[in-house]
């Protein structure tokens, strides 16, 4: 009895020791793995995109990156970002947004917004993150000119032509064509745009002969997109228009024949089944035929014996 | 060897089993008939009220009827396979077991398909299978295979019976009723055991023995495909056909051993069914149990290792709801026969029979685990349905009909061995004839 008591006490103590020991070890590990922000630096990026409806999308990306391991990037979630239009000491709050789980805050300034513009025609924009207890505040500014892209899709002597006019408008409403800017012409796809031409706007004008072999949707429609990307003066601008220039290239589905769900089975199935059944039943018939031979032979013997 | 004298001796030896119905036999037949009558009552209850009286519902659409079907058909195919092997290779000790095997083959193939009919909700539409068959459907293949196999087995069984019918017809000493004598005369088909008749009969029996082996393999493969060609977790497996064949052979050999034990005990056939026959059958059972264990392990291991969510759910169902059934079917049902049959000192008639009983019970449960837990864990999740529709439990109607099936099998077996001797007399004569020939040849060689 005593022995049993000691044996089980020992076993119980051993299990408790294992459990407690394991718990302590686990806690130590958690402590070790606790997030240490001092090892990370903040990466803060600000961009603007003038959209097709002339509204302006302001976008901030806020991510912390491990100083030693560049691959270790963590987006900052729910950070408040304020967007301002600045001129000298004057700041106009355009709007605010919170960063998403990807660390991106977006705010769309309507097309009707009247911006403060400096003497050179630049709109100065600031995206400001005021910081938290753990993260320091950040701000980033960009200066862009308000560029307008006018896209015309027309056929000139049966040639499909893309015409882009790029100009700025001053306070009096006078249009001034831009001198030069790189431009990309693409066709809108389901997941991304397919570039078809890269060119330069010169004296505010760009013309391009659109190819005849670009597939469209079921009706032959496609969307032509023209964009200026990361321009020093104008930032990002995009413009698009739909037109019936695509080729209708849909291959009709062939009607599947002899499938498992069709009225008739595949031919090979009939052949295999017939061979198997004919083989087996022919053997049965052969056996029965031989049985009758046995019977007839016996009958003859019986008749001979009786005679 | 005086053939007529030897035939008379054999008839005299086996006539008691054909002539008299002892009290024990009458009681046995009476109890079997009683069980069958309960089954008939249960059948009418099901016919009048429909499948609501069974445990089968919308989700678990198959129950113990289909399990009995697979089980009986498996026994039949394994019987056909073993019988074909015994005949084709002219196994020396085939006479002791061949008739038992042949009877098991045909009777289980008669009983098995009845269970599939019990599964059908609209029996009045049964003829549609023949009127509008879909060649693409494994069910159609199975119906064709079963019918072809049934005809083949009947012909084969009849061929092996003919010489014995002729012996019984020609022997006036046997005291059986007049209708039986007429039946022997009719079924003997004027067989006179002449050399040409004998050779012809041997030739077609040999061809048919090959045919039944092939048919057994094809038919059981097709039966396995009914399950494995679906996407159901637990069924969709490439090794299902060989797994079914091995499982069928395993259960078939088990039933043969049990039948050998019962007939030996009941008809005092110790002289014909000896320990050596049990040991030989036991070794076959050992090999098959190892193979069956290997296939079972491969099947479940692959499911566990694949980490597919549906397979995981099936394994969870097996280990939670059917834990003991799983342990019995796949551990006890395999390991105990292996343990008994592996060691020479354990190979006694009783222990081999015990191992066979364990194997047969394990195999039935294995079939149960293939059907029911799988249907309870379908590929498409069950939603918004009644609890009773998700889980299956068999009702008294299903049990009554299952036991009636087993009773019908035993009854027909008993009646058939009252019609012809359980040990083929013609087989004994053929064996002795062969022995004499060899002796003569040896004598001639010595003289030379």
XYZ file of C-alpha atoms in Angstrom:
755
model
C 0.000 0.000 0.000
C 2.800 2.313 1.081
C 4.780 1.425 -1.983
C 1.811 2.100 -4.236
C 1.252 5.470 -2.558
C 4.881 6.459 -3.105
C 4.826 5.178 -6.642
C 1.758 7.229 -7.570
C 2.965 10.290 -5.623
C 6.191 10.140 -7.556
C 4.359 9.783 -10.854
C 1.979 12.649 -10.031
C 4.876 14.920 -8.979
C 6.720 14.073 -12.148
C 3.703 14.952 -14.317
C 3.107 18.227 -12.382
C 6.787 19.082 -12.774
C 6.566 18.427 -16.474
C 3.451 20.566 -16.840
C 4.752 23.462 -14.714
C 8.167 23.284 -16.300
C 6.641 23.267 -19.712
C 4.403 26.246 -18.833
C 7.387 28.286 -17.619
C 9.298 27.405 -20.702
C 6.357 28.421 -22.891
C 6.049 31.754 -21.074
C 9.759 32.442 -21.508
C 9.406 31.758 -25.180
C 6.444 34.152 -25.467
C 8.459 36.848 -23.675
C 11.305 36.274 -26.042
C 9.017 36.556 -29.016
C 7.367 39.786 -27.780
C 7.346 42.530 -30.402
C 10.189 45.017 -29.968
C 9.402 48.220 -31.930
C 12.831 49.732 -31.425
C 14.203 47.211 -33.917
C 11.956 48.634 -36.644
C 12.088 51.800 -38.753
C 9.086 53.569 -40.249
C 8.567 53.715 -44.002
C 6.126 56.442 -44.979
C 5.129 57.063 -48.607
C 2.723 59.609 -50.067
C 1.317 59.678 -53.592
C -1.408 61.372 -55.574
C -3.334 60.229 -58.610
C -5.635 62.386 -60.694
C -8.467 60.065 -61.681
C -10.661 59.847 -64.763
C -13.456 61.928 -63.171
C -10.855 64.618 -62.299
C -11.021 63.780 -58.600
C -7.654 63.361 -56.904
C -6.813 60.222 -54.942
C -4.368 60.807 -52.088
C -2.715 57.659 -50.841
C -0.376 57.014 -47.922
C 1.457 53.801 -47.153
C 2.636 53.346 -43.543
C 4.793 50.301 -42.809
C 7.437 49.456 -40.222
C 10.465 47.483 -41.408
C 12.946 45.483 -39.371
C 16.283 47.254 -39.483
C 18.200 43.982 -39.805
C 15.774 41.902 -41.793
C 14.287 43.877 -44.673
C 11.779 41.165 -45.447
C 10.207 41.607 -42.014
C 7.658 44.326 -42.804
C 4.581 45.006 -40.685
C 1.811 47.373 -41.926
C 0.551 49.918 -39.386
C -3.170 49.413 -38.933
C -5.735 52.132 -38.021
C -3.257 55.029 -38.081
C -4.976 58.437 -38.570
C -3.650 60.335 -41.573
C -4.607 63.968 -42.313
C -4.253 65.411 -45.805
C -3.604 69.157 -46.236
C -3.274 71.643 -49.073
C -0.566 74.106 -48.050
C 0.459 77.516 -49.253
C 3.025 79.331 -47.098
C 1.661 79.227 -43.546
C -1.854 78.521 -44.669
C -3.053 74.899 -44.395
C -6.403 73.627 -45.584
C -7.482 70.241 -44.282
C -8.675 68.293 -47.334
C -9.721 65.204 -45.386
C -8.626 62.348 -43.111
C -8.381 58.585 -43.474
C -7.295 55.558 -41.419
C -4.781 53.011 -42.647
C -6.163 49.614 -43.639
C -4.767 46.201 -42.617
C -2.296 46.643 -45.453
C -1.164 49.947 -43.924
C -2.714 52.070 -46.686
C -4.834 55.193 -46.139
C -6.770 56.600 -49.106
C -8.686 59.807 -49.473
C -10.375 61.003 -52.643
C -10.530 64.791 -53.044
C -13.573 65.696 -55.176
C -13.076 67.314 -58.601
C -14.812 70.465 -57.346
C -12.111 71.164 -54.721
C -10.488 74.581 -55.089
C -6.774 74.171 -54.291
C -4.312 76.788 -53.093
C -1.768 77.119 -55.874
C 1.677 78.785 -55.627
C 3.077 81.263 -58.107
C 4.548 78.490 -60.296
C 1.190 76.701 -60.544
C 2.026 73.887 -58.082
C -0.451 72.453 -55.603
C 1.414 71.618 -52.373
C -0.037 68.635 -50.546
C 0.962 67.220 -47.151
C -0.024 63.867 -45.620
C 0.487 63.993 -41.868
C 0.596 61.221 -39.331
C 0.536 62.715 -35.842
C 2.071 59.633 -34.206
C 1.114 57.512 -31.176
C 2.797 56.580 -27.887
C 4.864 53.961 -29.661
C 5.294 55.481 -33.127
C 6.709 58.879 -33.927
C 4.742 61.261 -36.139
C 5.562 61.578 -39.817
C 4.702 63.848 -42.675
C 5.449 63.878 -46.355
C 4.725 66.502 -48.959
C 4.381 66.499 -52.707
C 3.900 69.303 -55.230
C 2.011 68.710 -58.458
C 0.576 70.841 -61.216
C -3.097 70.332 -62.017
C -2.854 68.709 -65.434
C -5.855 67.846 -67.593
C -5.811 64.936 -70.028
C -8.340 64.998 -72.847
C -8.722 61.623 -74.554
C -10.338 61.293 -77.988
C -10.820 57.966 -79.746
C -11.693 58.445 -83.370
C -11.306 56.834 -86.778
C -9.459 58.994 -89.291
C -9.712 57.533 -92.810
C -10.663 54.191 -91.269
C -7.557 54.320 -89.059
C -8.323 53.891 -85.361
C -6.563 56.835 -83.744
C -5.946 57.718 -80.125
C -5.589 61.476 -79.605
C -4.439 62.824 -76.245
C -4.362 66.494 -75.398
C -2.597 67.553 -72.182
C -2.947 71.071 -70.789
C -3.187 73.126 -67.660
C -5.883 75.680 -66.959
C -5.045 78.906 -65.177
C -7.338 80.941 -62.940
C -8.756 82.779 -65.966
C -9.692 79.489 -67.652
C -7.004 79.682 -70.332
C -5.718 76.297 -71.502
C -1.907 75.992 -71.760
C -0.566 72.878 -73.525
C 2.333 71.201 -71.691
C 5.724 71.044 -73.352
C 6.627 67.417 -72.828
C 5.626 64.357 -70.740
C 5.942 60.595 -71.098
C 2.689 58.712 -71.588
C 1.539 55.098 -71.618
C -1.406 53.830 -73.660
C -2.911 50.592 -72.388
C -6.020 48.468 -72.705
C -7.960 47.633 -69.577
C -7.915 43.965 -68.610
C -9.639 41.971 -65.907
C -6.725 42.017 -63.473
C -4.340 44.672 -64.848
C -3.882 46.944 -67.844
C -2.033 45.754 -70.945
C 0.356 48.434 -72.297
C 0.146 48.794 -76.077
C 2.272 51.943 -76.619
C 4.718 54.161 -74.732
C 5.171 57.651 -76.157
C 5.708 61.327 -75.406
C 3.286 64.194 -75.397
C 4.857 67.048 -77.309
C 3.385 70.515 -77.387
C 0.368 69.171 -75.575
C -0.524 66.592 -78.223
C -0.050 62.863 -78.737
C -1.453 60.764 -81.581
C -1.301 57.019 -81.866
C -2.571 54.516 -84.436
C -4.432 51.882 -82.457
C -3.776 48.243 -83.495
C -6.549 46.207 -85.156
C -5.883 42.911 -83.418
C -6.705 43.636 -79.783
C -9.461 41.347 -78.453
C -12.455 42.980 -76.837
C -15.310 41.616 -74.749
C -18.272 39.630 -76.102
C -19.522 42.763 -77.903
C -16.062 43.802 -79.127
C -15.837 46.682 -76.626
C -12.564 47.633 -74.966
C -11.358 50.414 -72.677
C -8.360 52.509 -73.730
C -6.409 53.888 -70.788
C -3.816 56.672 -71.048
C -1.642 57.495 -68.070
C 1.246 59.631 -66.959
C 3.176 57.989 -64.150
C 5.509 59.529 -61.544
C 6.020 62.734 -63.496
C 8.093 65.330 -61.598
C 5.640 68.104 -62.331
C 2.300 66.397 -62.660
C 2.514 63.272 -60.541
C 0.145 60.497 -61.651
C -2.736 61.125 -63.995
C -5.035 58.647 -65.634
C -7.772 58.940 -68.243
C -9.838 56.239 -69.965
C -12.622 55.732 -72.501
C -14.517 52.748 -73.900
C -14.799 52.150 -77.628
C -15.940 49.351 -79.945
C -12.491 48.681 -81.420
C -11.855 45.185 -80.100
C -12.115 42.052 -82.182
C -14.802 39.614 -81.119
C -12.759 36.481 -80.713
C -14.809 33.971 -78.766
C -14.319 30.320 -79.686
C -17.662 28.558 -79.395
C -17.605 25.552 -77.069
C -17.619 22.264 -78.895
C -20.454 19.994 -77.910
C -18.955 17.128 -75.961
C -19.736 13.772 -77.523
C -19.931 10.387 -75.857
C -19.317 11.600 -72.356
C -20.572 9.905 -69.225
C -23.550 12.228 -68.987
C -24.558 12.066 -72.637
C -27.366 9.898 -73.965
C -25.024 7.263 -75.329
C -21.905 5.844 -73.710
C -18.421 6.201 -75.258
C -17.856 3.776 -78.126
C -14.995 1.956 -76.381
C -17.351 1.122 -73.514
C -19.787 -0.629 -75.858
C -16.900 -2.499 -77.516
C -15.341 -3.684 -74.226
C -18.688 -4.702 -72.765
C -19.693 -6.552 -75.929
C -16.372 -8.429 -76.104
C -16.640 -9.430 -72.441
C -20.266 -10.509 -72.619
C -19.944 -12.323 -75.937
C -16.820 -14.110 -74.642
C -18.494 -15.269 -71.444
C -21.895 -16.180 -72.909
C -20.305 -17.988 -75.838
C -18.517 -20.152 -73.309
C -21.814 -20.848 -71.512
C -23.419 -21.879 -74.787
C -20.425 -24.089 -75.604
C -20.745 -25.741 -72.162
C -24.486 -26.354 -72.575
C -23.883 -27.702 -76.103
C -21.364 -30.187 -74.655
C -23.825 -31.133 -71.929
C -26.361 -32.076 -74.569
C -23.692 -34.122 -76.318
C -23.097 -35.976 -73.051
C -26.849 -36.504 -72.719
C -27.232 -37.805 -76.274
C -24.290 -40.164 -75.883
C -25.812 -41.538 -72.682
C -29.184 -41.963 -74.405
C -27.594 -43.937 -77.234
C -25.844 -46.161 -74.696
C -29.135 -46.773 -72.870
C -30.873 -47.741 -76.135
C -28.029 -50.115 -77.089
C -28.150 -51.791 -73.634
C -31.921 -52.228 -73.831
C -31.666 -53.824 -77.315
C -10.685 -51.259 -58.960
C -14.283 -52.451 -59.197
C -16.046 -49.178 -59.924
C -19.594 -50.335 -59.252
C -18.610 -51.844 -55.923
C -16.760 -48.686 -54.902
C -19.703 -46.524 -55.914
C -22.037 -48.687 -53.810
C -19.681 -48.396 -50.867
C -19.602 -44.638 -51.147
C -23.384 -44.393 -51.462
C -23.701 -46.592 -48.400
C -21.299 -44.316 -46.520
C -23.064 -41.098 -47.426
C -26.675 -42.326 -47.679
C -27.471 -41.612 -43.988
C -26.987 -37.899 -44.644
C -29.391 -38.116 -47.600
C -32.011 -40.545 -46.330
C -32.959 -39.468 -42.839
C -33.944 -36.257 -41.187
C -32.907 -36.649 -37.570
C -34.728 -34.788 -34.790
C -31.761 -32.461 -34.547
C -31.995 -31.692 -38.283
C -35.744 -31.150 -38.049
C -35.322 -28.774 -35.111
C -32.571 -26.930 -36.977
C -34.719 -26.585 -40.105
C -37.720 -25.568 -37.975
C -35.809 -22.810 -36.222
C -34.451 -21.539 -39.555
C -37.959 -21.481 -41.037
C -39.192 -19.557 -37.965
C -36.482 -16.917 -38.455
C -37.344 -16.687 -42.145
C -41.043 -16.251 -41.323
C -40.212 -13.327 -39.016
C -38.222 -11.910 -41.927
C -41.165 -12.376 -44.277
C -43.386 -10.494 -41.805
C -40.766 -7.714 -41.601
C -40.679 -7.607 -45.398
C -44.427 -7.049 -45.586
C -44.178 -4.359 -42.894
C -41.563 -2.626 -45.058
C -43.537 -3.163 -48.258
C -46.724 -1.681 -46.802
C -45.194 1.222 -44.851
C -42.172 1.962 -47.024
C -38.604 2.640 -45.969
C -39.737 4.744 -43.020
C -39.683 1.511 -40.976
C -35.936 1.190 -41.636
C -33.110 3.417 -40.376
C -32.345 4.665 -43.900
C -33.122 8.337 -44.522
C -32.334 11.150 -46.958
C -28.646 11.434 -46.088
C -27.746 7.925 -44.980
C -29.491 6.175 -47.844
C -27.758 2.837 -47.362
C -27.741 0.685 -44.257
C -27.182 -2.899 -43.272
C -29.005 -4.221 -46.366
C -26.222 -3.019 -48.649
C -23.627 -4.245 -46.139
C -25.216 -7.714 -46.241
C -25.271 -7.499 -50.032
C -21.550 -6.698 -50.250
C -20.801 -9.315 -47.618
C -22.745 -12.160 -49.265
C -21.602 -11.292 -52.770
C -18.013 -11.109 -51.483
C -18.343 -14.593 -50.001
C -19.770 -15.839 -53.269
C -16.997 -14.391 -55.396
C -14.329 -15.686 -53.077
C -16.019 -19.102 -53.141
C -16.045 -19.052 -56.936
C -12.414 -17.987 -56.978
C -11.287 -20.685 -54.533
C -13.419 -23.361 -56.183
C -12.011 -22.462 -59.589
C -8.467 -22.667 -58.243
C -9.151 -26.050 -56.582
C -10.553 -27.523 -59.795
C -8.135 -25.958 -62.236
C -5.010 -27.007 -60.356
C -6.524 -30.381 -59.361
C -5.640 -29.758 -55.704
C -5.220 -33.162 -53.973
C -7.474 -32.333 -50.986
C -10.106 -30.533 -53.014
C -12.722 -33.274 -52.495
C -13.077 -32.408 -48.823
C -13.965 -28.789 -49.377
C -14.941 -28.302 -53.016
C -18.663 -29.011 -52.585
C -18.888 -26.825 -49.483
C -17.211 -24.014 -51.437
C -19.459 -24.486 -54.483
C -22.624 -24.483 -52.392
C -21.509 -21.372 -50.509
C -20.753 -19.693 -53.838
C -24.149 -20.234 -55.394
C -26.243 -19.761 -52.268
C -24.594 -16.498 -51.242
C -24.985 -15.232 -54.792
C -28.695 -16.050 -54.541
C -29.169 -14.405 -51.137
C -26.932 -11.339 -51.644
C -28.848 -9.594 -54.445
C -32.118 -9.947 -52.481
C -30.699 -7.384 -50.049
C -30.125 -4.889 -52.838
C -33.796 -5.252 -53.756
C -34.702 -4.422 -50.162
C -32.764 -1.127 -50.503
C -34.853 0.001 -53.465
C -37.617 2.388 -52.503
C -39.645 1.947 -55.686
C -39.543 -1.747 -56.490
C -42.350 -1.174 -58.994
C -39.819 0.657 -61.157
C -37.203 -2.090 -60.992
C -37.768 -3.087 -64.620
C -36.629 0.405 -65.683
C -33.050 -0.813 -65.093
C -33.509 -3.234 -67.957
C -35.688 -0.992 -70.117
C -33.522 2.136 -69.849
C -30.033 0.971 -68.859
C -27.203 3.517 -68.812
C -24.093 1.731 -69.976
C -22.012 4.493 -68.368
C -23.306 3.645 -64.898
C -21.386 1.239 -62.612
C -24.783 0.088 -61.258
C -25.627 -1.251 -64.751
C -22.230 -2.945 -64.942
C -22.862 -4.521 -61.557
C -26.287 -5.857 -62.543
C -24.839 -7.351 -65.740
C -21.874 -8.812 -63.797
C -24.026 -10.337 -61.045
C -26.483 -11.908 -63.492
C -23.715 -13.292 -65.699
C -21.852 -14.582 -62.662
C -24.986 -16.177 -61.221
C -25.659 -18.086 -64.460
C -21.976 -19.107 -64.662
C -21.906 -20.329 -61.065
C -25.120 -22.307 -61.556
C -23.730 -24.027 -64.645
C -20.435 -24.695 -62.880
C -22.130 -26.080 -59.766
C -24.365 -28.271 -61.902
C -21.377 -29.674 -63.827
C -19.719 -30.734 -60.582
C -22.981 -32.374 -59.414
C -23.704 -34.476 -62.550
C -21.465 -37.516 -61.786
C -22.870 -37.713 -58.242
C -26.441 -37.506 -59.532
C -25.584 -40.387 -61.893
C -24.161 -42.487 -59.017
C -27.257 -41.814 -56.901
C -29.538 -42.586 -59.891
C -27.829 -45.925 -60.570
C -27.876 -47.073 -56.962
C -31.085 -48.812 -55.898
C -29.898 -49.366 -52.318
C -30.462 -45.757 -51.403
C -33.763 -45.219 -49.611
C -34.993 -41.854 -50.741
C -38.416 -40.729 -51.873
C -39.609 -41.400 -55.394
C -39.537 -37.738 -56.441
C -35.907 -37.511 -55.401
C -35.063 -40.549 -57.532
C -36.851 -38.960 -60.467
C -34.958 -35.742 -59.818
C -31.624 -37.618 -59.780
C -32.549 -39.282 -63.093
C -33.470 -35.967 -64.670
C -30.441 -34.065 -63.385
C -27.954 -36.865 -64.233
C -28.625 -36.179 -67.958
C -27.940 -39.774 -69.057
C -24.396 -39.547 -67.696
C -22.967 -43.086 -67.774
C -19.382 -42.284 -66.725
C -17.970 -43.515 -70.051
C -14.485 -42.381 -70.956
C -15.653 -39.904 -73.592
C -18.403 -38.508 -71.342
C -15.968 -38.175 -68.453
C -13.350 -36.451 -70.572
C -15.910 -34.102 -72.077
C -17.304 -33.233 -68.646
C -13.807 -32.670 -67.222
C -12.933 -30.419 -70.142
C -15.962 -28.147 -69.778
C -15.694 -28.110 -65.976
C -12.084 -27.010 -66.281
C -13.008 -24.239 -68.743
C -15.835 -23.122 -66.485
C -13.499 -23.120 -63.473
C -11.302 -20.555 -65.255
C -14.384 -18.611 -66.260
C -15.707 -18.361 -62.680
C -12.299 -17.147 -61.441
C -12.288 -14.346 -64.035
C -15.945 -13.540 -63.433
C -15.396 -13.347 -59.684
C -12.544 -10.870 -60.168
C -14.484 -8.752 -62.680
C -17.737 -8.755 -60.735
C -16.192 -7.837 -57.388
C -14.098 -5.151 -59.048
C -17.265 -3.666 -60.531
C -18.931 -3.783 -57.112
C -15.980 -1.874 -55.632
C -16.236 0.682 -58.444
C -19.820 1.501 -57.420
C -18.195 3.099 -54.376
C -14.770 4.191 -55.575
C -15.935 6.011 -58.731
C -17.792 8.528 -56.569
C -16.105 11.521 -54.915
C -17.262 10.484 -51.443
C -14.441 10.627 -48.899
C -13.824 7.070 -47.720
C -14.861 5.584 -51.061
C -12.896 7.531 -53.666
C -9.814 5.326 -53.669
C -7.742 3.737 -56.426
C -7.036 0.612 -54.363
C -10.682 -0.082 -53.547
C -11.104 -2.859 -56.149
C -8.115 -5.003 -55.012
C -9.000 -4.142 -51.403
C -12.539 -5.474 -51.971
C -11.207 -8.625 -53.628
C -8.812 -9.349 -50.743
C -11.538 -8.558 -48.192
C -13.992 -10.808 -50.060
C -11.485 -13.665 -50.144
C -10.729 -13.146 -46.448
C -14.399 -13.369 -45.434
C -15.033 -16.174 -47.942
C -12.277 -18.379 -46.548
C -13.588 -17.599 -43.044
C -17.113 -18.759 -43.953
C -15.719 -21.881 -45.665
C -13.805 -22.816 -42.490
C -16.944 -22.293 -40.376
C -19.001 -24.402 -42.833
C -16.298 -27.105 -42.806
C -16.403 -27.194 -39.004
C -20.226 -27.309 -38.869
C -20.640 -30.061 -41.497
C -17.801 -32.101 -40.024
C -19.376 -31.929 -36.593
C -22.969 -32.420 -37.769
C -22.441 -35.264 -40.220
C -19.450 -36.859 -38.458
C -17.178 -36.417 -41.476
C -13.960 -36.588 -39.465
C -12.566 -39.134 -41.933
C -12.987 -36.795 -44.898
C -12.523 -33.315 -43.405
C -9.337 -33.702 -41.410
C -7.106 -31.390 -39.412
C -4.782 -31.044 -42.386
C -7.604 -29.398 -44.351
C -8.242 -26.915 -41.544
C -4.535 -26.113 -41.284
C -4.290 -25.562 -45.040
C -7.364 -23.312 -45.022
C -5.964 -21.600 -41.897
C -2.711 -20.773 -43.679
C -4.673 -19.306 -46.591
C -6.638 -17.261 -44.018
C -3.344 -16.115 -42.446
C -1.973 -14.906 -45.785
C -5.244 -13.137 -46.554
C -5.410 -11.546 -43.095
C -1.912 -10.115 -43.647
C -2.928 -8.810 -47.055
C -6.187 -7.412 -45.707
C -4.341 -5.714 -42.840
C -1.876 -4.215 -45.318
C -4.643 -2.834 -47.559
C -6.619 -1.497 -44.580
C -3.556 0.275 -43.214
C -2.702 1.753 -46.652
C -6.270 2.963 -47.089
C -6.605 4.739 -43.736
C -2.983 5.916 -43.584
C -3.304 7.657 -46.971
C -6.522 9.329 -45.819
C -4.929 10.526 -42.586
C -1.743 11.710 -44.311
C -3.527 13.600 -47.103
C -4.866 16.167 -44.587
C -7.900 16.716 -46.802
C -10.603 18.278 -44.674
C -13.271 15.797 -45.816
C -11.023 12.812 -45.055
C -10.208 14.351 -41.700
C -13.912 14.641 -40.907
C -14.458 11.003 -41.888
C -11.622 9.840 -39.631
C -13.076 11.969 -36.841
C -16.483 10.287 -37.342
C -14.812 6.863 -37.316
C -12.801 7.515 -34.188
C -15.529 9.332 -32.278
C -18.835 7.689 -33.171
C -17.580 4.262 -34.248
C -14.471 3.797 -32.141
C -15.104 0.251 -30.914
C -16.470 -0.912 -34.259
C -13.307 0.454 -35.889
C -11.085 -1.283 -33.333
C -12.903 -4.592 -33.766
C -13.058 -4.472 -37.561
C -9.540 -3.305 -38.273
C -7.491 -4.416 -35.272
C -9.121 -7.372 -33.500
C -10.564 -8.764 -36.759
C -7.092 -8.832 -38.293
C -4.640 -9.284 -35.427
C -6.367 -12.149 -33.575
C -6.552 -14.403 -36.677
C -2.908 -13.524 -37.433
C -1.889 -14.320 -33.868
C -3.750 -17.669 -33.787
C -2.708 -18.809 -37.239
C 0.902 -17.647 -37.112
C 1.983 -20.019 -34.348
C 1.941 -23.703 -35.232
C 0.950 -24.830 -31.750
C -2.241 -22.729 -31.873
C -3.377 -24.306 -35.142
C -6.069 -26.635 -33.818
C -9.426 -27.177 -35.542
C -11.289 -25.205 -32.866
C -8.840 -22.293 -32.760
C -8.731 -22.033 -36.567
C -12.550 -21.970 -36.609
C -12.515 -19.332 -33.844
C -10.088 -17.235 -35.912
C -12.432 -17.622 -38.888
C -15.433 -16.455 -36.826
C -13.486 -13.374 -35.667
C -12.397 -12.668 -39.245
C -15.970 -12.941 -40.590
C -17.411 -10.675 -37.862
C -14.575 -8.199 -38.371
C -15.175 -8.177 -42.097
C -18.905 -7.526 -41.691
C -18.090 -4.584 -39.423
C -15.467 -3.386 -41.909
C -18.173 -3.241 -44.595
C -20.398 -1.384 -42.123
C -17.663 1.188 -41.528
C -17.180 1.647 -45.267
C -20.875 2.402 -45.816
C -22.468 4.111 -42.808
C -19.858 6.558 -41.382
C -19.027 7.625 -44.950
C -22.641 8.509 -45.690
C -22.819 10.347 -42.374
C -19.781 12.416 -43.491
C -20.637 13.366 -47.074
C -18.560 15.305 -49.565
C -21.098 18.120 -49.566
C -21.840 19.184 -45.993
C -25.245 18.335 -44.588
C -27.122 21.485 -43.619
C -30.559 22.300 -42.247
C -31.663 18.741 -41.881
C -33.134 16.668 -39.121
C -30.780 14.920 -36.713
C -32.468 11.595 -37.517
C -31.570 12.042 -41.190
C -27.862 12.501 -40.486
C -27.254 9.465 -38.295
C -28.128 5.868 -39.022
C -29.275 3.162 -36.675
C -30.788 -0.064 -37.956
C -34.356 -0.982 -36.955
C -35.852 -4.360 -36.020
C -37.135 -4.713 -39.598
C -33.612 -4.521 -40.976
C -32.240 -6.910 -38.352
C -35.121 -9.345 -38.927
C -34.532 -9.366 -42.681
C -30.758 -9.690 -42.192
C -31.148 -12.706 -39.916
C -33.735 -14.112 -42.323
C -31.122 -13.869 -45.081
C -28.572 -15.751 -42.983
C -31.236 -18.310 -42.041
C -32.240 -18.755 -45.702
C -28.591 -19.345 -46.564
C -28.258 -21.994 -43.833
C -31.598 -23.596 -44.765
C -30.761 -23.905 -48.445
C -27.316 -25.248 -47.536
C -28.906 -27.871 -45.276
C -31.493 -28.855 -47.911
C -28.894 -29.129 -50.679
C -26.632 -31.384 -48.632
C -29.724 -33.534 -48.085
C -29.964 -33.818 -51.870
C -26.349 -34.621 -52.733
C -23.467 -35.732 -50.483
C -21.368 -32.936 -49.032
C -18.253 -34.819 -50.130
C -18.343 -35.424 -53.908
C -18.339 -39.203 -54.447
C -17.250 -38.786 -58.045
C -14.290 -36.747 -56.819
C -13.195 -39.550 -54.515
C -13.510 -42.057 -57.361
C -11.559 -39.796 -59.731
C -8.845 -39.387 -57.112
C -8.599 -43.141 -56.520
C -8.592 -43.749 -60.271
C -5.670 -41.342 -60.646
C -3.825 -43.036 -57.760
C -4.300 -46.459 -59.389
C -3.044 -45.154 -62.704
C 0.075 -43.790 -61.041
C 0.670 -47.057 -59.206
C 0.362 -48.988 -62.472
C 2.744 -46.593 -64.193
C 5.246 -46.936 -61.346
C 4.928 -50.738 -61.540
C 5.531 -50.701 -65.291
C 8.568 -48.465 -64.880
C 9.981 -50.796 -62.223
C 9.467 -53.851 -64.460
C 11.252 -52.098 -67.303
